Coordinates of N, CA and C in Angstrom, one line a residue:
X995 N 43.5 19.9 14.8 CA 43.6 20.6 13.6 C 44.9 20.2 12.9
X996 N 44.8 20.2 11.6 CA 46.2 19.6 11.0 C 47.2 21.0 10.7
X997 N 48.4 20.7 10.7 CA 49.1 22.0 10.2 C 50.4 21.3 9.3
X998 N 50.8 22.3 8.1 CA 51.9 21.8 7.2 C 53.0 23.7 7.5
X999 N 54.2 23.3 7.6 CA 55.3 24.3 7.5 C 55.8 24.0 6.4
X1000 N 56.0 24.9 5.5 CA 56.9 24.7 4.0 C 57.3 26.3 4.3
X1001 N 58.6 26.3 3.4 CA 59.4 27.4 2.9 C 58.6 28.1 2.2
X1002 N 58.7 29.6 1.7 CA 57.8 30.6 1.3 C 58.2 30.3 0.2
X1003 N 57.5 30.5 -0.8 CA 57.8 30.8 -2.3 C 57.1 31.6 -3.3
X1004 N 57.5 31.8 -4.0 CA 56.9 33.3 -5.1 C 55.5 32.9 -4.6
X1005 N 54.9 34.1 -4.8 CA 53.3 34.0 -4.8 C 52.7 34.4 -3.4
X1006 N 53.5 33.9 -2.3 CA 53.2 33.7 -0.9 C 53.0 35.4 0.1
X1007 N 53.5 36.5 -0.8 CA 53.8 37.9 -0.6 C 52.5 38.5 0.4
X1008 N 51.4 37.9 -0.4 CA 50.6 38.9 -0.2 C 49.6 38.0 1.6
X1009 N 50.3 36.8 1.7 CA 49.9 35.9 2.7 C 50.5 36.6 3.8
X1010 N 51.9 36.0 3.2 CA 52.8 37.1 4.6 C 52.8 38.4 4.8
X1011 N 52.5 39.3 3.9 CA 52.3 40.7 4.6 C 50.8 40.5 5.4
X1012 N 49.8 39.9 5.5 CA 48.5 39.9 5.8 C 48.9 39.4 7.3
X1013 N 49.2 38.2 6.8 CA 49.9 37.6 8.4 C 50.6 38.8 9.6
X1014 N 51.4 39.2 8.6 CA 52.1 40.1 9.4 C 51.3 41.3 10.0
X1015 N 50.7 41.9 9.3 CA 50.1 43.4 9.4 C 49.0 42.6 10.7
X1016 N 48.5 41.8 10.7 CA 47.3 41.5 11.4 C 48.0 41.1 12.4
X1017 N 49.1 40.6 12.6 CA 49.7 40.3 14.0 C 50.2 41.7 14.9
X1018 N 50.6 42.2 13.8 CA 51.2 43.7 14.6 C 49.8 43.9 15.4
X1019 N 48.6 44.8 14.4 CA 47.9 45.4 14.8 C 47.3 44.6 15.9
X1020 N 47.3 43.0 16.7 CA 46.9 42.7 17.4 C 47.9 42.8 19.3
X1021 N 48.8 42.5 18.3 CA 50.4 42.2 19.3 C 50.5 43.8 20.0
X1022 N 50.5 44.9 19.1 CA 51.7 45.7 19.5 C 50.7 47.0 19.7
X1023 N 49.3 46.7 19.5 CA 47.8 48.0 19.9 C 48.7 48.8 21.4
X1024 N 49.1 48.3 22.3 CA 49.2 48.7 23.3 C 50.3 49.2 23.5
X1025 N 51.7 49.0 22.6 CA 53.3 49.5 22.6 C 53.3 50.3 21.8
X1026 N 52.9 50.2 20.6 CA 53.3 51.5 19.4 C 52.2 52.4 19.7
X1027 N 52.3 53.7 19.3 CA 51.2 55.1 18.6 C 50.3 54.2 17.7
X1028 N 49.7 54.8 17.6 CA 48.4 54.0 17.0 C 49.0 54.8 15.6
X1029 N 49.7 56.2 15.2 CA 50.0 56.6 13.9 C 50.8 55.4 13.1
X1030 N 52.1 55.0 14.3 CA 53.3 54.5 13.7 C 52.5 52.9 13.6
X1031 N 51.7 52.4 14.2 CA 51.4 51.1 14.2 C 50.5 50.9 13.1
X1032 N 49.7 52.8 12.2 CA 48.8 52.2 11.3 C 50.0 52.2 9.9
X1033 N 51.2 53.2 9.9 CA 51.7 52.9 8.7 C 52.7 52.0 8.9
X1034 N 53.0 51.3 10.0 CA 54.1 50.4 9.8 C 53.0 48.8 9.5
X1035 N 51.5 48.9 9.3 CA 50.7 47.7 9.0 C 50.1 48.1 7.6
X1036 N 50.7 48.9 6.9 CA 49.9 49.6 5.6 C 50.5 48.2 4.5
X1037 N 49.4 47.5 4.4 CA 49.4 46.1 3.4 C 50.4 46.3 2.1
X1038 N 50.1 47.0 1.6 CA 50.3 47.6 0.7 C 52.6 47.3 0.5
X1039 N 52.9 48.3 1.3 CA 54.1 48.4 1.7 C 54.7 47.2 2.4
X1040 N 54.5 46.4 3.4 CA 54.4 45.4 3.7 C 54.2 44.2 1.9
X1041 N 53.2 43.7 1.8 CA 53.3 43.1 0.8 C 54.7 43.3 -0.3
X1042 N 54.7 44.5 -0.6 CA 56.2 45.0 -1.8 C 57.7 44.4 -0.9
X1043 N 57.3 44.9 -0.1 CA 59.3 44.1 1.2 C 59.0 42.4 0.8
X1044 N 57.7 42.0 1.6 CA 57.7 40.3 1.0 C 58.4 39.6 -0.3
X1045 N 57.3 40.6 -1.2 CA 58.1 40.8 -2.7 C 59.5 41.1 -2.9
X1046 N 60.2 42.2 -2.7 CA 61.6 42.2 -2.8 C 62.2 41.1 -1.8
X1047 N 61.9 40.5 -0.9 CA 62.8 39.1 -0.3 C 62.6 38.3 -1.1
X1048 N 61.1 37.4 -1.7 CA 61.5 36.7 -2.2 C 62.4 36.7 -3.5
X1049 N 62.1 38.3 -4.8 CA 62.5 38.1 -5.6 C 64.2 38.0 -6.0
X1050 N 64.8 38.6 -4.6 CA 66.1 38.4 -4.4 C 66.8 37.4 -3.5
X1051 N 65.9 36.6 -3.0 CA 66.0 35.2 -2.4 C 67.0 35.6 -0.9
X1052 N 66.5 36.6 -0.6 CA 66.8 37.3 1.1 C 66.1 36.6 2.1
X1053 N 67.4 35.9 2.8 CA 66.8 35.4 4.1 C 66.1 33.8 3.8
X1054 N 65.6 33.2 4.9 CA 64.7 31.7 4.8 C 63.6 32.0 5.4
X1055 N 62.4 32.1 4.8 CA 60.9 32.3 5.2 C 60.4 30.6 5.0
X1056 N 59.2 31.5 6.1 CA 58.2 29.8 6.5 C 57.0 30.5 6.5
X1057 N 56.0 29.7 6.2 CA 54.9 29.6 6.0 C 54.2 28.5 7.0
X1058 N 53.5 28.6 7.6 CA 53.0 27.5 8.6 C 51.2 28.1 8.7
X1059 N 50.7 26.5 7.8 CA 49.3 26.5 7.6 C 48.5 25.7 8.6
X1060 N 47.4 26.3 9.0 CA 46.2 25.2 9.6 C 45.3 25.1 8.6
X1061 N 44.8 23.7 8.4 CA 43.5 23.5 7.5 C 43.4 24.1 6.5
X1062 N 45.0 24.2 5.9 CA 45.1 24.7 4.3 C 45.2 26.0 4.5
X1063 N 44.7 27.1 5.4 CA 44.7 28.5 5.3 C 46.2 29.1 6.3
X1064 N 46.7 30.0 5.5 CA 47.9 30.7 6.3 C 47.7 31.1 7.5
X1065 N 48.6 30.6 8.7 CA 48.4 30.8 9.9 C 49.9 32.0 10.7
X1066 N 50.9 31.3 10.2 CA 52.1 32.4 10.7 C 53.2 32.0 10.0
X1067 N 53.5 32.9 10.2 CA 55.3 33.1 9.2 C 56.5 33.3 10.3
X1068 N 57.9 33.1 10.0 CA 58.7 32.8 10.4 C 59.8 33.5 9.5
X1069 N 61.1 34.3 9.5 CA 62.1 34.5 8.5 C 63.5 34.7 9.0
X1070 N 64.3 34.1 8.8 CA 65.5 34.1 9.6 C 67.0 34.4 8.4
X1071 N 68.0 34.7 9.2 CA 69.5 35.3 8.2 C 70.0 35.2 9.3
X1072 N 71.4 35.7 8.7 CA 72.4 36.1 9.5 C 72.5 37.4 10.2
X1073 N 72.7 37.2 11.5 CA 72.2 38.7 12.0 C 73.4 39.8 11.8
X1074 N 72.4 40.8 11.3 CA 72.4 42.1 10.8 C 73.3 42.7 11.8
X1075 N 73.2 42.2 13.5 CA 74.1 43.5 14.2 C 75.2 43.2 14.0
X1076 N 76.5 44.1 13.6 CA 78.2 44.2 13.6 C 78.6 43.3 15.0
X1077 N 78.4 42.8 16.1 CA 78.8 42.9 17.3 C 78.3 41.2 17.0
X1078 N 77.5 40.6 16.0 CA 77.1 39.4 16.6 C 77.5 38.3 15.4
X1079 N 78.2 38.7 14.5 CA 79.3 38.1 13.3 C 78.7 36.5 13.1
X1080 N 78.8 35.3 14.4 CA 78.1 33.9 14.1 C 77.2 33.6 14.5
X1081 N 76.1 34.6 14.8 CA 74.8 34.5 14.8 C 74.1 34.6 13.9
X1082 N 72.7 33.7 13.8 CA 71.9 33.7 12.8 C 71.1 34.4 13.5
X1083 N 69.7 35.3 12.7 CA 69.0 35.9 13.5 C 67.1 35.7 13.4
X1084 N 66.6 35.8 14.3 CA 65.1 35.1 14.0 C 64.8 37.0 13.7
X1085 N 64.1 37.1 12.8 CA 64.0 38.9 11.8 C 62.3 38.7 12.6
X1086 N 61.7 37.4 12.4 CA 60.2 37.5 12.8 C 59.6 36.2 12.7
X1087 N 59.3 36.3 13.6 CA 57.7 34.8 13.8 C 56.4 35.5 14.3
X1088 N 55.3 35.5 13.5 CA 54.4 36.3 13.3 C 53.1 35.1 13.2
X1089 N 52.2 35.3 14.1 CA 50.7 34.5 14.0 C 49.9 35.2 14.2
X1090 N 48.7 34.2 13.4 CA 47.2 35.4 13.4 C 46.6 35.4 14.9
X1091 N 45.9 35.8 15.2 CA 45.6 35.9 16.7 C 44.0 34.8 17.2
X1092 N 43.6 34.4 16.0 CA 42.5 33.9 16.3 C 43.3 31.9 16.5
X1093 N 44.6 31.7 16.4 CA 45.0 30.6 17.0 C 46.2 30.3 18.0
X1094 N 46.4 31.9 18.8 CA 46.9 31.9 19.6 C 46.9 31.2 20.9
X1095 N 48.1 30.6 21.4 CA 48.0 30.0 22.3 C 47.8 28.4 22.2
X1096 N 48.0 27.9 21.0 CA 47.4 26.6 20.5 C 48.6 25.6 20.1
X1097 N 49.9 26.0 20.0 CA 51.1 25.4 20.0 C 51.9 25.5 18.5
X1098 N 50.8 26.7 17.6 CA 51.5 27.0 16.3 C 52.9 27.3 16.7
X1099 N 53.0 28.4 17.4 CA 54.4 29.0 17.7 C 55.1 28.2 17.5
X1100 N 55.3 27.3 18.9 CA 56.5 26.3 19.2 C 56.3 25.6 18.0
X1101 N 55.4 25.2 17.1 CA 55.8 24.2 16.3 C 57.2 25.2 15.3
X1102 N 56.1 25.9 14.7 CA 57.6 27.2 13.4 C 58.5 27.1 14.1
X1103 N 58.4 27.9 15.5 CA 60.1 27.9 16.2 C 61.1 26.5 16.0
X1104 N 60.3 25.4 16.6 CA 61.5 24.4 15.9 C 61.7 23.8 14.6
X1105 N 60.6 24.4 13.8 CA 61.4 24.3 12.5 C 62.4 24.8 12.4
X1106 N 62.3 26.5 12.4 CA 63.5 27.3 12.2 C 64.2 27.4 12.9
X1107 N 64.6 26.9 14.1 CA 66.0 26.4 14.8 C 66.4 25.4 14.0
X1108 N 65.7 24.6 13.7 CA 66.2 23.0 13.1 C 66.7 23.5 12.1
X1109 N 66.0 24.4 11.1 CA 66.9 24.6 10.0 C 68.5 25.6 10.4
X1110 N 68.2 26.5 11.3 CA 69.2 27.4 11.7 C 70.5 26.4 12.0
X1111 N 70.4 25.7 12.5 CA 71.2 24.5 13.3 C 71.8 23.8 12.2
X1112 N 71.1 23.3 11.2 CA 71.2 22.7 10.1 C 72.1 23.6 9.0
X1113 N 71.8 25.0 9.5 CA 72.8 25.9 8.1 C 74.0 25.7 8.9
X1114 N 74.4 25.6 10.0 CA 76.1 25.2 10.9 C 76.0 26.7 11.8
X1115 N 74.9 26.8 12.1 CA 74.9 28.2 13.2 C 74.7 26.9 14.4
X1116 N 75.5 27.9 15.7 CA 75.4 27.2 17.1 C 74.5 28.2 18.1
X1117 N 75.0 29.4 17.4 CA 73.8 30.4 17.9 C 72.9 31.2 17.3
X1118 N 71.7 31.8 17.9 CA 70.9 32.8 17.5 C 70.3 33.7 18.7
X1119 N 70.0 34.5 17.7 CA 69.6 35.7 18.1 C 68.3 36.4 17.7
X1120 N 67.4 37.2 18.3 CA 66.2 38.3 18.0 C 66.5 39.2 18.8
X1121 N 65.3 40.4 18.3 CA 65.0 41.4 18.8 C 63.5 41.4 19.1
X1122 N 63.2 42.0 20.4 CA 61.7 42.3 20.5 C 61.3 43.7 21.3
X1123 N 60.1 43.9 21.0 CA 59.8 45.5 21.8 C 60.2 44.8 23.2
X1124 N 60.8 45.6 24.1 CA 60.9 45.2 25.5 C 59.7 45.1 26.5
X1125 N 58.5 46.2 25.7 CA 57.1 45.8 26.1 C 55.8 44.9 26.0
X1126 N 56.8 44.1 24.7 CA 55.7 43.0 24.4 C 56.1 41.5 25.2
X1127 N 55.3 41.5 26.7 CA 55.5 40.6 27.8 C 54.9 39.3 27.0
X1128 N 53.9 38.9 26.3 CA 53.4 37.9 25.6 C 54.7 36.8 25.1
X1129 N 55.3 37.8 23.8 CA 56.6 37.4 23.3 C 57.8 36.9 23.9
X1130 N 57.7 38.0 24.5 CA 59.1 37.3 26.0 C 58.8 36.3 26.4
X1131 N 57.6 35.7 27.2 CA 57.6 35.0 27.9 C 57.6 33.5 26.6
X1132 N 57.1 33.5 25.5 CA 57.0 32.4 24.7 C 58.7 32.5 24.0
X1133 N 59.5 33.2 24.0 CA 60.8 33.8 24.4 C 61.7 32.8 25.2
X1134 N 61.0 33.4 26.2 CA 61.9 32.5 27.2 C 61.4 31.1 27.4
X1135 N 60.4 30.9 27.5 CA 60.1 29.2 27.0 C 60.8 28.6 26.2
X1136 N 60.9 29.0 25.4 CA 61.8 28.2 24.2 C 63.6 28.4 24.2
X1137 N 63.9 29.0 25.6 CA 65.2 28.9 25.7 C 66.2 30.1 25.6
X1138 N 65.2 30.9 25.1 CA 66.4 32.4 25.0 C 66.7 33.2 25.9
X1139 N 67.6 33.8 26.4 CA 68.0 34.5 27.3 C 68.2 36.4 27.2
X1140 N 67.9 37.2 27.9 CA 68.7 38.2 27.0 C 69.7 39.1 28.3
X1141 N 70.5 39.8 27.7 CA 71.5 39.9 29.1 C 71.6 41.3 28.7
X1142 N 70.5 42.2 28.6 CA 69.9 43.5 28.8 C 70.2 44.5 27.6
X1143 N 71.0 43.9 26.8 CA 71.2 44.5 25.0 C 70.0 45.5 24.4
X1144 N 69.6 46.3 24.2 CA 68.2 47.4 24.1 C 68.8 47.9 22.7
X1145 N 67.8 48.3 22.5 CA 68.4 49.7 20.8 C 66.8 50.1 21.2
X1146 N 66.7 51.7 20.6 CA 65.5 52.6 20.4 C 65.1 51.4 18.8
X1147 N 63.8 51.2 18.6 CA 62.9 51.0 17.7 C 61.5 51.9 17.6
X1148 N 61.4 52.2 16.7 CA 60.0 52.9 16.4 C 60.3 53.9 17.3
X1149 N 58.9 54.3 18.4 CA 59.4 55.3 19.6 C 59.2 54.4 20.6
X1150 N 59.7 53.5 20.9 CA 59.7 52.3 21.9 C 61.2 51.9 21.9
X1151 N 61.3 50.6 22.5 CA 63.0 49.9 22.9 C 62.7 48.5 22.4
X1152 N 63.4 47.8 21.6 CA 64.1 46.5 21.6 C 64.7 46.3 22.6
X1153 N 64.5 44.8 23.0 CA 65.7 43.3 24.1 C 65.8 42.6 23.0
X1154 N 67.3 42.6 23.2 CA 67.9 41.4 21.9 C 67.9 40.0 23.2
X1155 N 67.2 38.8 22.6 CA 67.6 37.6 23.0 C 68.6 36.8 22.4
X1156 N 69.3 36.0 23.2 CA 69.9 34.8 22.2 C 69.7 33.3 23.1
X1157 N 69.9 32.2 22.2 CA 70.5 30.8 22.5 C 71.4 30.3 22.1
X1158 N 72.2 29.2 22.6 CA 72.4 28.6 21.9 C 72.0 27.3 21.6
X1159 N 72.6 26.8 20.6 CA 72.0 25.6 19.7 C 72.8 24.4 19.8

C-alpha cells in the first residue's frame, strides 16, 4: 500500500478530528467510562480544537495517508509541563484501527522525531493513559523510557515517557 505524510493544513479539521475520535473510541473502550469516552469523541467539539490549531498555527500536525484516504495524525510543540522547559512534546499520534499493526505508526513517529530533531530539540516527551499497554509497548519500541512520572487524566492516570534524540 502506498502512503504520503504532509503537514496539516486548513481544511484538514474535520479529517483529524475523525481520525481522532475513532481512534479513542477504539484505543481507550476499555480505560475510560464509556460517558467520558462518548463526550471526549463528540466530532463536533473535536473538529472546532482542529480548527482553532490550525487557524492560530499551534503546534506541527501531520497527516499520514494510505491510498489517498486519511489514515493517522501526529501533533507535536513544546511541552506544556513547567518541569520539562527543552522538551518538545508528542500532544498525539492517533490511527484508524482498520490498519493497525502495519507499520503506519513507526513511519509518522519518524517523521515527527525527524522534524522534532530538526526544530534543535535533543529531547522529547508524551503522555499516555498508563492503561493503554498497546501504546506503551509501540512506546517503548521506538525508544522511550518513562521513569514513573503519572498525573490524574480524565478518571484514569497518565505515564509521561521521554527520549532522547
Amino acid at each position: 500500500m502506498g502512503y504520503k505524510i504532509r503537514k496539516v493544513q486548513e481544511g484538514d479539521q474535520v479529517a483529524l478530528a475523525y481520525i481522532q475520535t475513532e481512534s479513542w473510541k477504539a484505543a481507550f473502550k476499555e480505560i475510560l467510562p464509556e460517558e467520558t469516552l462518548q463526550k471526549a469523541t463528540e466530532i463536533n467539539r473535536a473538529t472546532a480544537m482542529y480548527q482553532g490549531l490550525l487557524d492560530e498555527h499551534i503546534g506541527n500536525g501531520y497527516l499520514l495517508e494510505v491510498n489517498g484516504a486519511p489514515h493517522c495524525i501526529a501533533w507535536w510543540d513544546q511541552a506544556r509541563d513547567d518541569d520539562m522547559p527543552d522538551y518538545a512534546e508528542l500532544i498525539c499520534i492517533h490511527s484508524l484501527q482498520d490498519n493497525w499493526g502495519k507499520g503506519y505508526g513507526t513511519k509518522m513517529m519518524e517523521k515527527v522525531l525527524g522534524d522534532i530533531k530538526d526544530a534543535g530539540y535533543t529531547k522529547v516527551m508524551l503522555w499516555v493513559f498508563t492503561d493503554n499497554n498497546r501504546a506503551r509497548k509501540f512506546y517503548e519500541a521506538q525508544g522511550f523510557v518513562t521513569y514513573g512520572k503519572t498525573k490524574p487524566c480524565f478518571e484514569t492516570q497518565e505515564i509521561c515517557y521521554e527520549k532522547n534524540l
